[in-house]
Tab-separated table of C-alpha atoms and ligand atoms in Angstrom:
chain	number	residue	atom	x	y	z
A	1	UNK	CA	0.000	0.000	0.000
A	2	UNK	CA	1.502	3.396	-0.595
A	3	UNK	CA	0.998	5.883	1.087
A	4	UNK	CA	-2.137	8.318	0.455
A	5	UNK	CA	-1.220	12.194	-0.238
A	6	UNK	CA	-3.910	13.379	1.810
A	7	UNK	CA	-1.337	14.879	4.080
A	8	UNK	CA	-0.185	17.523	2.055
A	9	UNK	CA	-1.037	21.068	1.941
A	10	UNK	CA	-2.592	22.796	-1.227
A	11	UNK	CA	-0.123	25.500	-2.526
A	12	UNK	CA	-1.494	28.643	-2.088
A	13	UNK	CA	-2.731	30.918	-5.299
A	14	UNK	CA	0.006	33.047	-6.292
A	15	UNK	CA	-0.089	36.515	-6.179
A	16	UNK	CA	-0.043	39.166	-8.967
A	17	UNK	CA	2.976	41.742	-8.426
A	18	UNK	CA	3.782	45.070	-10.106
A	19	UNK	CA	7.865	45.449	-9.280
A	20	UNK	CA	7.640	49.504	-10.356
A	21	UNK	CA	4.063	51.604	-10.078
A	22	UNK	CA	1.367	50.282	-11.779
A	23	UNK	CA	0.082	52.529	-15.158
A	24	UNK	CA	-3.625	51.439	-13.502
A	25	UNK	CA	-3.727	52.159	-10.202
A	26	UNK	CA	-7.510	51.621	-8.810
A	27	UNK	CA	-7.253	48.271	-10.979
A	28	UNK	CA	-3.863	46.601	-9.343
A	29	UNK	CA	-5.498	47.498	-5.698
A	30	UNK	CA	-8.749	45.552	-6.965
A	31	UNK	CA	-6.692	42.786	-8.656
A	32	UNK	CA	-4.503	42.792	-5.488
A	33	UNK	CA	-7.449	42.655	-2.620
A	34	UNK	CA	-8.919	40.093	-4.413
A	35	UNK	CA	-5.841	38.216	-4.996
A	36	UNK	CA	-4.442	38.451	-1.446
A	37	UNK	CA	-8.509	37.663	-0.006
A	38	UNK	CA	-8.058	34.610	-2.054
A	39	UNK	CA	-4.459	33.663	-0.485
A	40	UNK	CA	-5.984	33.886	2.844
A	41	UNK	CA	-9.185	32.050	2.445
A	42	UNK	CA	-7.276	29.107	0.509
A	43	UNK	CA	-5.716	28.680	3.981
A	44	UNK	CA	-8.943	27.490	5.605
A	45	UNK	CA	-9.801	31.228	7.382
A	46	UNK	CA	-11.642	33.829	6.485
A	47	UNK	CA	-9.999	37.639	5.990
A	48	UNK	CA	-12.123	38.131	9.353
A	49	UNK	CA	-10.945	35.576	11.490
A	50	UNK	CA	-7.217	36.720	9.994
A	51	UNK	CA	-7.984	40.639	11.167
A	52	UNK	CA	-9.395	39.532	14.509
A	53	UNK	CA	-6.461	37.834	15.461
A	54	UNK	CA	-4.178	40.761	14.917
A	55	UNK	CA	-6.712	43.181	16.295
A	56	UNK	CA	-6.602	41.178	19.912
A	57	UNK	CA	-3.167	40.855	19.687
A	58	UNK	CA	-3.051	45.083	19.012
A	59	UNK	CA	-5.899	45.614	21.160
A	60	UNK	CA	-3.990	44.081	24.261
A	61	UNK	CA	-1.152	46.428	23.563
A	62	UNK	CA	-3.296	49.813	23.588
A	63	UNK	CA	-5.047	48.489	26.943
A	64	UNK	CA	-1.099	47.928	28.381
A	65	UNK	CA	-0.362	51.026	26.711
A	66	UNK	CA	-3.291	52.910	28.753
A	67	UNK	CA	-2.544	51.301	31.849
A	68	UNK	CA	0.193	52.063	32.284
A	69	UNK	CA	-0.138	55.621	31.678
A	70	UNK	CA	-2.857	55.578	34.030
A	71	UNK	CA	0.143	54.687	35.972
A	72	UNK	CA	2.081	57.759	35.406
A	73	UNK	CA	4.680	55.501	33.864
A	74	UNK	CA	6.572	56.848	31.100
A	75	UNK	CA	5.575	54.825	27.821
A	76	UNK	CA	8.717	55.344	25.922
A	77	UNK	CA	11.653	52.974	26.581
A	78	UNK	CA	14.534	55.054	28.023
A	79	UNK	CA	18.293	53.340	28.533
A	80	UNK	CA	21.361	55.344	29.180
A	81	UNK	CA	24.085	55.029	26.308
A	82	UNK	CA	26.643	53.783	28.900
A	83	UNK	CA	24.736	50.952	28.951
A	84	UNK	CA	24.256	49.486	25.977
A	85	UNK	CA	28.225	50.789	25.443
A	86	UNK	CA	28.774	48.690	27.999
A	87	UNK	CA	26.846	45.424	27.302
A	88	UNK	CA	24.981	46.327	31.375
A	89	UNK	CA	21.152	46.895	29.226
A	90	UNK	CA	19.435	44.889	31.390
A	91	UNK	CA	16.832	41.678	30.131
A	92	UNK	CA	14.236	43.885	31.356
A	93	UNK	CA	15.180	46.848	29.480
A	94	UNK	CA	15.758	44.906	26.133
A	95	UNK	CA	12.239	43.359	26.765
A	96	UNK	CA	10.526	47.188	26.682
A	97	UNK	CA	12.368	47.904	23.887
A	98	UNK	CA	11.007	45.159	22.159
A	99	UNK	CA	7.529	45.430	23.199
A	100	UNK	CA	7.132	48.788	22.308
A	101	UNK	CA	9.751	49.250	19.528
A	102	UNK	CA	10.660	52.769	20.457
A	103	UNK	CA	13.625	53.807	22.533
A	104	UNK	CA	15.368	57.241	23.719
A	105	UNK	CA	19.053	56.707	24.762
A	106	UNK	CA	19.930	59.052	27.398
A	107	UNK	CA	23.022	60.897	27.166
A	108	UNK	CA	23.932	59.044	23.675
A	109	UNK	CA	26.140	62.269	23.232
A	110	UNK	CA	28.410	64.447	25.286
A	111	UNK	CA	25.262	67.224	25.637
A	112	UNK	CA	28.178	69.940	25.386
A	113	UNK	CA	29.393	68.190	22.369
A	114	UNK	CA	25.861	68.249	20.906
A	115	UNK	CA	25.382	72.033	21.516
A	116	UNK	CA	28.373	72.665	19.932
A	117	UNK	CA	27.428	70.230	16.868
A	118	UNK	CA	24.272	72.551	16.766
A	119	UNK	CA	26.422	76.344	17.026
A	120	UNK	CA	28.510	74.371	14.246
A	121	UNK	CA	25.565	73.912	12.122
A	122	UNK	CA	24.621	77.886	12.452
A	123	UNK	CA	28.311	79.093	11.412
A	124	UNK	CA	28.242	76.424	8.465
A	125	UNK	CA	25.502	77.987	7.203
A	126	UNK	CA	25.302	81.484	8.196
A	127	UNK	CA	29.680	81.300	6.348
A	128	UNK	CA	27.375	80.465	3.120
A	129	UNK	CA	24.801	82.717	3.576
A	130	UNK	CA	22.166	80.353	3.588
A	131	UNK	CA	19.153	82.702	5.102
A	132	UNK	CA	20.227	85.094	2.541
A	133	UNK	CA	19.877	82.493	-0.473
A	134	UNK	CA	17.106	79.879	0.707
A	135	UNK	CA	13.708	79.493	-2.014
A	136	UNK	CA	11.674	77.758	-0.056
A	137	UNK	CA	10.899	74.478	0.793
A	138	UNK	CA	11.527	72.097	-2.026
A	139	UNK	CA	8.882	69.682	-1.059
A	140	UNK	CA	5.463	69.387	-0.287
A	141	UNK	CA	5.915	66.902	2.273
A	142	UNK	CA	7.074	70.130	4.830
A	143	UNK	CA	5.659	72.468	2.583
A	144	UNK	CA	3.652	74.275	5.391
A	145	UNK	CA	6.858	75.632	7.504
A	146	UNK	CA	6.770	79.024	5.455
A	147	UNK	CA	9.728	80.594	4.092
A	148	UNK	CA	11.689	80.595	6.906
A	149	UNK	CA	13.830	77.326	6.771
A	150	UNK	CA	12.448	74.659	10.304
A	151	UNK	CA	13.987	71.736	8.029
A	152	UNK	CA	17.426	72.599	6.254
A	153	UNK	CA	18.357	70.703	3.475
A	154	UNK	CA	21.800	70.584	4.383
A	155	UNK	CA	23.680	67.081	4.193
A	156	UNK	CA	27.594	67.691	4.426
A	157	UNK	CA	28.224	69.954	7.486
A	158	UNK	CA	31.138	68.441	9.943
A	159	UNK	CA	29.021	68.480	12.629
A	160	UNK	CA	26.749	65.776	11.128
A	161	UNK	CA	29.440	64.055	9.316
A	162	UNK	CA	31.364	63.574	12.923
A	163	UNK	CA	28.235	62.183	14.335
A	164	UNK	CA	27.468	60.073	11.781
A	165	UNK	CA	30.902	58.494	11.370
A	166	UNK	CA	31.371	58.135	15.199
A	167	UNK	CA	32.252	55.379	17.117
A	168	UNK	CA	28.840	56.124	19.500
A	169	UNK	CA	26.693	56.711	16.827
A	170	UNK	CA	28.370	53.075	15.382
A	171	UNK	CA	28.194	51.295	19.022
A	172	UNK	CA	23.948	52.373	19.046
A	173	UNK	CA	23.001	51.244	15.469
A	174	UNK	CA	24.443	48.063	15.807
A	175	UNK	CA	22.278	47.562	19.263
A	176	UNK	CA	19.515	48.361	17.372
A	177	UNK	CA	19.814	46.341	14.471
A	178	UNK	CA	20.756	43.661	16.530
A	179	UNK	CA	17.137	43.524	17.843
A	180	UNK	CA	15.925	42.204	14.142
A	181	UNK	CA	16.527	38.589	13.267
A	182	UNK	CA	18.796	38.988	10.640
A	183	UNK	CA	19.455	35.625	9.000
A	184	UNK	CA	17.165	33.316	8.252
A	185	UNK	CA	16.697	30.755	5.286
A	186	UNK	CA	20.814	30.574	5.026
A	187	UNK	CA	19.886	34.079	4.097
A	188	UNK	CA	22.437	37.080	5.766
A	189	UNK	CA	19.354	39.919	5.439
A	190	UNK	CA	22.146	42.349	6.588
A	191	UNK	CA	25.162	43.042	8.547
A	192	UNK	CA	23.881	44.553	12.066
A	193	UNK	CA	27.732	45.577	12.372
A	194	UNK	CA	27.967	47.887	9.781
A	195	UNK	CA	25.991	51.141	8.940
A	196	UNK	CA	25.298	52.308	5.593
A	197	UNK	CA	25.667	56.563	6.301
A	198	UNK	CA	22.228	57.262	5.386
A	199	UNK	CA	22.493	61.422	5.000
A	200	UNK	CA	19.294	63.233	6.074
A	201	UNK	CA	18.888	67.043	6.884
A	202	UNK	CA	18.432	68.733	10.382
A	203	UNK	CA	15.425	70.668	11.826
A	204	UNK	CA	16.203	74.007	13.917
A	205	UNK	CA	12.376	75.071	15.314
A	206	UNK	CA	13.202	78.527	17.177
A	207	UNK	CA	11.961	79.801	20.192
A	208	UNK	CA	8.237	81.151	19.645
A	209	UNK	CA	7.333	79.093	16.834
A	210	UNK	CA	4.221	77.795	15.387
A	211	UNK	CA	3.704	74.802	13.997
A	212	UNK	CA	1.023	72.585	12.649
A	213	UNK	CA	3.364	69.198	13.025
A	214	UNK	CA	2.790	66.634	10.793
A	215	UNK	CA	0.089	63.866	10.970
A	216	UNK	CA	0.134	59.903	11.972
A	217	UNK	CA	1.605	58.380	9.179
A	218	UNK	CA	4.362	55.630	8.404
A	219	UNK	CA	7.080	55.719	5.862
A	220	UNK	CA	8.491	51.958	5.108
A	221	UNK	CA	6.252	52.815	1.845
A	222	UNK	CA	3.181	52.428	0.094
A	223	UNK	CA	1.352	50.169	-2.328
A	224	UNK	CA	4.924	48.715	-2.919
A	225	UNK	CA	3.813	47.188	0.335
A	226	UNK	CA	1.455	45.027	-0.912
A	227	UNK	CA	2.549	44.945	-4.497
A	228	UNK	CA	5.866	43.810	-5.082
A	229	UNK	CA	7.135	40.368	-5.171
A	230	UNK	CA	9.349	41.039	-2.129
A	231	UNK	CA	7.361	42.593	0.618
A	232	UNK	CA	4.247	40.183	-0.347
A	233	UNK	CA	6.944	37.237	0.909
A	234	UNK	CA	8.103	39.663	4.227
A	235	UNK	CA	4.472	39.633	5.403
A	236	UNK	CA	3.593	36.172	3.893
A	237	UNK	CA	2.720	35.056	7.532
A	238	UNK	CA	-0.152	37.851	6.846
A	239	UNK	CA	-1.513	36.971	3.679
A	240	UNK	CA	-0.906	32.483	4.439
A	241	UNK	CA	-3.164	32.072	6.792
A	242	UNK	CA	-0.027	31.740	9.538
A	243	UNK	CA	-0.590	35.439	10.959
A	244	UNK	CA	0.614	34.502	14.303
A	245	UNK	CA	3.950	33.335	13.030
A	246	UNK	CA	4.017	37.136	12.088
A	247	UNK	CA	7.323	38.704	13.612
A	248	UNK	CA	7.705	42.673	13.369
A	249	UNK	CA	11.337	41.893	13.512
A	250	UNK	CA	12.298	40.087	11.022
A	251	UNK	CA	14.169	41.136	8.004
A	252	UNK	CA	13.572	38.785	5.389
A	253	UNK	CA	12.778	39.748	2.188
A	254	UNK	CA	13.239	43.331	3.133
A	255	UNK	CA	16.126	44.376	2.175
A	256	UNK	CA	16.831	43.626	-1.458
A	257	UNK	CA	13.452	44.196	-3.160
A	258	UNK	CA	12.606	47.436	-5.094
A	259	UNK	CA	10.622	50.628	-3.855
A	260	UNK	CA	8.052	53.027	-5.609
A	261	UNK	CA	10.010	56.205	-6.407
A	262	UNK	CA	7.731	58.886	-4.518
A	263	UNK	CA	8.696	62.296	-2.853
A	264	UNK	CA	9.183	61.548	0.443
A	265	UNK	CA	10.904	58.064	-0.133
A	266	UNK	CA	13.223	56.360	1.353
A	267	UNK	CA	15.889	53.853	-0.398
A	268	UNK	CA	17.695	52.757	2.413
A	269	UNK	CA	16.411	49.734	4.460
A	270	UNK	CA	16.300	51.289	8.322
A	271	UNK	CA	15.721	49.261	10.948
A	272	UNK	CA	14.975	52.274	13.324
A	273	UNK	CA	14.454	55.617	12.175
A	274	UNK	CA	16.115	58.557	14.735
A	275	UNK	CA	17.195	61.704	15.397
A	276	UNK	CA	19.729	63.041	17.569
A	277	UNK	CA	18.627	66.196	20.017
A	278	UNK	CA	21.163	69.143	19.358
A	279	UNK	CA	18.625	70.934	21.962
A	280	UNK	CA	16.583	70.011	24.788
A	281	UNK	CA	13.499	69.846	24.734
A	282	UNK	CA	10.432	69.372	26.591
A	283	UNK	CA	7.522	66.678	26.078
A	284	UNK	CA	5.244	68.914	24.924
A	285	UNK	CA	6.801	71.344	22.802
A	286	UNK	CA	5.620	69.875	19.323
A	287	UNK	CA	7.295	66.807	19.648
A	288	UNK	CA	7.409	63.246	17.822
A	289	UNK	CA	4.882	60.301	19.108
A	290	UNK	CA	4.575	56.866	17.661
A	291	UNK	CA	1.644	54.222	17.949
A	292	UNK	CA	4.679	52.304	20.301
A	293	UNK	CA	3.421	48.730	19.219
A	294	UNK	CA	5.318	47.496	16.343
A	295	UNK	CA	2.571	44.475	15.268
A	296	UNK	CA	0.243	47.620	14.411
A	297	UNK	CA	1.835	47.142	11.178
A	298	UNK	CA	-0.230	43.993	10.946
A	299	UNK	CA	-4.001	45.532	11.247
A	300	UNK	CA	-2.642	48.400	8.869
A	301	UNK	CA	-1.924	45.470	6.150
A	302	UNK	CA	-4.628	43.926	6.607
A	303	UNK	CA	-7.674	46.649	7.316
A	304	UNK	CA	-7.975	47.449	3.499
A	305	UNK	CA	-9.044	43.623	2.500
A	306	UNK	CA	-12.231	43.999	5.152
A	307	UNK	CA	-15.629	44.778	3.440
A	308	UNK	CA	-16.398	48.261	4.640
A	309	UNK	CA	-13.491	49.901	2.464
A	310	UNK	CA	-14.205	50.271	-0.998
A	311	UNK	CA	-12.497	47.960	-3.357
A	312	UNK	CA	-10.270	50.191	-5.217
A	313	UNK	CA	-8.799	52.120	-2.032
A	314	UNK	CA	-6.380	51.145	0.249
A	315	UNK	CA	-7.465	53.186	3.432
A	316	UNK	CA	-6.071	56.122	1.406
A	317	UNK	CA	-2.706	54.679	0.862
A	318	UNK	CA	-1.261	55.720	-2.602
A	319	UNK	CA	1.935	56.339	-4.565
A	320	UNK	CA	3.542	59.817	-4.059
A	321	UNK	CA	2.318	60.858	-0.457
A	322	UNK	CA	2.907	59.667	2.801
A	323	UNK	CA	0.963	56.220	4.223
A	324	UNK	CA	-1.220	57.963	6.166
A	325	UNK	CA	-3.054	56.277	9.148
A	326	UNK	CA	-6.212	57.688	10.264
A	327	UNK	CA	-9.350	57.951	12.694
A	328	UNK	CA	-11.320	56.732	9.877
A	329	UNK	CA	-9.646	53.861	9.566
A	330	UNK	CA	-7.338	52.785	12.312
A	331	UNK	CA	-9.328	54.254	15.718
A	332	UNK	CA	-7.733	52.045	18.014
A	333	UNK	CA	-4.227	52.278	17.011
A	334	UNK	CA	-4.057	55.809	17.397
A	335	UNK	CA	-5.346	55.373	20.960
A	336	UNK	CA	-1.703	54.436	21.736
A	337	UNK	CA	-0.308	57.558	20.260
A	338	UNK	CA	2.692	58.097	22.711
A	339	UNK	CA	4.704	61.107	23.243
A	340	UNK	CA	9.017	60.794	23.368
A	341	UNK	CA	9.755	62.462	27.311
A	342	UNK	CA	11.513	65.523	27.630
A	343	UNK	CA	14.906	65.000	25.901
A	344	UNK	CA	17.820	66.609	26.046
A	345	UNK	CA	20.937	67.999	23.731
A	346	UNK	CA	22.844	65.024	23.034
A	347	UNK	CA	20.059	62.630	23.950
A	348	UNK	CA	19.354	60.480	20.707
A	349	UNK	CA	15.003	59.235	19.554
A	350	UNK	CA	14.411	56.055	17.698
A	351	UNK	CA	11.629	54.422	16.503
A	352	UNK	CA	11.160	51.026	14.604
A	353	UNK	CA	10.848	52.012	10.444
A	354	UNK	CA	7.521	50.232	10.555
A	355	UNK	CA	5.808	52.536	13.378
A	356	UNK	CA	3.136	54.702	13.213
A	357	UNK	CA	4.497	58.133	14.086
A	358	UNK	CA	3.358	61.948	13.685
A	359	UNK	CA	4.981	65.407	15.112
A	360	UNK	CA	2.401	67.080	17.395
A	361	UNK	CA	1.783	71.103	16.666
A	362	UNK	CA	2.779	73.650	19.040
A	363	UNK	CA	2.087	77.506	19.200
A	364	UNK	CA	4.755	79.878	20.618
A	365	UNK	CA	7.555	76.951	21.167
A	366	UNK	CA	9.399	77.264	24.484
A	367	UNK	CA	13.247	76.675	23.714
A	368	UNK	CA	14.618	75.444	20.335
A	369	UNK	CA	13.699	72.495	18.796
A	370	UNK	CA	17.255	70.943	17.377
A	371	UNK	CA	17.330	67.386	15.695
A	372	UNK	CA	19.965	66.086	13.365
A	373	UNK	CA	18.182	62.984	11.365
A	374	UNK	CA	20.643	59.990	11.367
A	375	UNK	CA	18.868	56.022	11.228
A	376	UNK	CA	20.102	52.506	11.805
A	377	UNK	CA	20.196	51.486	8.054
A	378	UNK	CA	22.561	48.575	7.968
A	379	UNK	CA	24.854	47.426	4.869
A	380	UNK	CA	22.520	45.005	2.821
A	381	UNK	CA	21.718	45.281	-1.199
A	382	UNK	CA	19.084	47.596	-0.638
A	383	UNK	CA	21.462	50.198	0.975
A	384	UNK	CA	24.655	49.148	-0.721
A	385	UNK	CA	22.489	50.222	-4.220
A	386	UNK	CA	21.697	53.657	-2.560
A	387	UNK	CA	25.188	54.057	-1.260
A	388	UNK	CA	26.720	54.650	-5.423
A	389	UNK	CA	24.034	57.407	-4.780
A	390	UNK	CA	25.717	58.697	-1.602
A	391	UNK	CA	29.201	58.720	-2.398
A	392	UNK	CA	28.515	61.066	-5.449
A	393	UNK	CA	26.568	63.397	-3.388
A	394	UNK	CA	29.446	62.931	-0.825
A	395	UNK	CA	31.940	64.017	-3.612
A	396	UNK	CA	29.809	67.091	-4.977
A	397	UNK	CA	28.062	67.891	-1.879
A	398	UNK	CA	24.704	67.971	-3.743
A	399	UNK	CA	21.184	66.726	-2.098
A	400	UNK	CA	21.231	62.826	-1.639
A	401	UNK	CA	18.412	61.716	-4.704
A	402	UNK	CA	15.453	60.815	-2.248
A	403	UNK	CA	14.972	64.244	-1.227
A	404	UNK	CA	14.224	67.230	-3.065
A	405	UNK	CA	17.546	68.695	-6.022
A	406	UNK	CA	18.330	71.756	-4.099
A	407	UNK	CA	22.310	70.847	-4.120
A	408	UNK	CA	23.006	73.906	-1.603
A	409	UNK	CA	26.261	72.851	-0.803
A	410	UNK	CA	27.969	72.298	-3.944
A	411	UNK	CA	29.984	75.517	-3.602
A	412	UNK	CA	30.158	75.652	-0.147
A	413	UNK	CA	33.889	75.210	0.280
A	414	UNK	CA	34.002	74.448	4.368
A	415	UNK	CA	31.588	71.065	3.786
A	416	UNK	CA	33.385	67.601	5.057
A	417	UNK	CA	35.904	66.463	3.201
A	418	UNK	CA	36.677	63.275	2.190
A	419	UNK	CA	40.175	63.701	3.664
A	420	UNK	CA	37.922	63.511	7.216
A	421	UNK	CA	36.659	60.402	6.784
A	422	UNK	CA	37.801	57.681	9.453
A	423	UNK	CA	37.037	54.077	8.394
A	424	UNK	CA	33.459	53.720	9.879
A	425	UNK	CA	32.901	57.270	7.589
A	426	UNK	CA	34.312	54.598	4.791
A	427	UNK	CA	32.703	51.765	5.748
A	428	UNK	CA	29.557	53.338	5.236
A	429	UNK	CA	29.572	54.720	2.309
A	430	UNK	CA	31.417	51.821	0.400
A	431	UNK	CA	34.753	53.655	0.336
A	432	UNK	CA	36.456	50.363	2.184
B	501	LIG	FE1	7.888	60.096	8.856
């Protein structure tokens, strides 16, 4: 007698991908629900039962999450840079961190060294006459700040070359990446050892400013997310009927595939987004929050393929503007919406690239509000592809290509110099 084949498992339908934008959007989203719906239900459960699961498991979080604040307990994760520089973070530390995928390191920087990084940044540009020469914002992403720079697009100055090549800034990325499961399959997803120098601008809110922040909204991507061959297999748990097997930290399949080219893209894979303070600042003095549970990612995937949202929208998630996240759509995420604690200069903000995370508004701002952008984005194919892109901005000092061609710096002659580089500084941009 041989044996029956009853045992094995159906292959799932495959799914349709688009690996650049589709000509036709409203049809790929309908093609696309309907093929994912189809993945699911071939599992033996219904979209429903898929979203319910993830909805407890996010709905436990928010009640946690509003617990303890009833506590007076502070949400975000704080651990002092001394000890994860020296190995001391303690298991229940790393656990937080984990749980709520957000983290402020306390005294990451010298704070004297990081107010001087920030006078540094005002002689760099005031030598150039910057004020004197700025148009405007060059995106429509912060298009509401005025004409009065809050973001500069500046890139090259020393001061964020030094803290972007330094040992510190090295000895915190690779703590953070080495939260992610990184190999799997035989599969090195990246190196957690090495950073990739992802170049971002700075933000310098004065003293008595107004701001209308910017809303809850995620930036990992958009319809790429559920289009393209490679982040349909790095939420596969999602979409297979295996949504509990779904990990928030784990890199597979992330960082290689392709991205839709948008205006406020990213090409670099980041594990955490972050900023370092150049000022302090208090908690509520227009600062960032985050939705601090990383499986929230989950119910945003997954809310478009319920019944209630028409067939060609993806809870308003398109190419070209930020994933936005709304009360329409995602109420009870947005109960969690978490405030960083005061920071200050030299204290560095990090949040995990798949949170949900918006910049409150303020009206007559008390104290500056400083931040030079640097990530974790570790060397991997994704970032090694961007890096060609780096090292000729590097060389001309022009705008990196996922943010807006300004190219300020070009004839700015007191920009860092190659000459300055040490060997993380080459390391990370694929000099060495
Ligand atoms: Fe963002």
């Amino acid at each position: 007698m041989t044996a029956q084949p009853d045992l094995a498992v159906a292959p799932l339908p495959p799914l349709p991908h688009w690996e650049s934008t589709p000509a036709d959007l409203p049809s790929a989203i309908r093609v696309v629900k309907a093929a994912l719906r189809a993945r699911i239900e071939a599992s033996g459960r219904t979209v429903e039962e898929v979203f319910a699961v993830v909805e407890q498991r996010v709905r436990a979080r928010v009640e946690e999450i509003a617990a303890a604040r009833g506590r007076g307990e502070t949400i975000w994760p704080i651990i002092e840079y001394a000890d994860i520089a020296a190995g001391t973070v303690s298991p229940e530390a790393l656990a937080k961190l984990r749980q709520r995928g957000c983290l402020v390191v306390r005294g990451h920087f010298d704070r004297q060294q990081a107010l001087d990084w920030d006078r540094d940044i005002v002689d760099y540009v005031e030598s150039n006459r910057f004020f004197e020469t700025y148009r405007g914002p060059g995106d429509d992403f912060f298009g509401s700040v005025g004409s009065k720079p809050e973001i500069y697009p500046i890139y090259w100055s020393s001061a964020q070359m030094q803290a972007r090549q330094s040992d510190r800034m090295a000895r915190v990325q690779a703590f953070l990446n080495s939260q992610w499961k990184h190999e799997s399959d035989g599969v090195r997803w990246f190196d957690p050892d090495r950073d990739s120098l992802y170049p971002d601008r700075i933000r310098r809110r004065p003293p008595g400013a107004d701001s209308n922040g910017l809303g809850t909204h995620l930036d990992p991507g958009t319809l790429d997310l559920w289009m393209t061959e490679a982040y349909q297999r790095a939420f596969r748990h999602l979409f297979d009927g295996t949504v509990e097997e779904y990990d928030p930290w784990d890199a597979a399949h992330r960082t290689a595939g392709p991205q839709y080219p948008g205006s406020t893209m990213c090409s670099a894979f980041r594990t955490f987004q972050g900023w370092t303070a150049l000022s302090d600042m208090d908690n509520d003095q227009g600062v960032l929050h985050t939705v601090p549970i990383p499986e929230a990612m989950a119910y945003l995937m997954l809310r478009p393929l319920l019944p209630d949202v028409p067939e060609d929208d993806m809870c308003g998630v398109t190419v070209n503007q930020v994933f936005p996240v709304s009360e329409r759509w995602h109420p009870l995420l947005l109960e969690a919406l978490s405030g960083i604690p005061d920071v200050r200069a030299g204290d560095s903000v990090w949040w995990h690239c798949d949170m949900i995370h918006s910049v409150a508004p303020v009206r007559d701002q008390q104290g500056w509000g400083n931040v030079m952008y640097i990530p974790a984005a570790p060397w991997c194919p994704r970032n090694e592809r961007y890096s060609a892109a780096v090292r000729d901005a590097f060389r001309t000092g022009s705008s990196p290509t996922d943010f807006p061609a300004e190219h300020y710096e070009r004839s700015w002659s007191n920009r860092f110099q190659a000459d300055d580089l040490n060997s993380t500084g080459r390391r990370g941009l694929g000099l060495d």
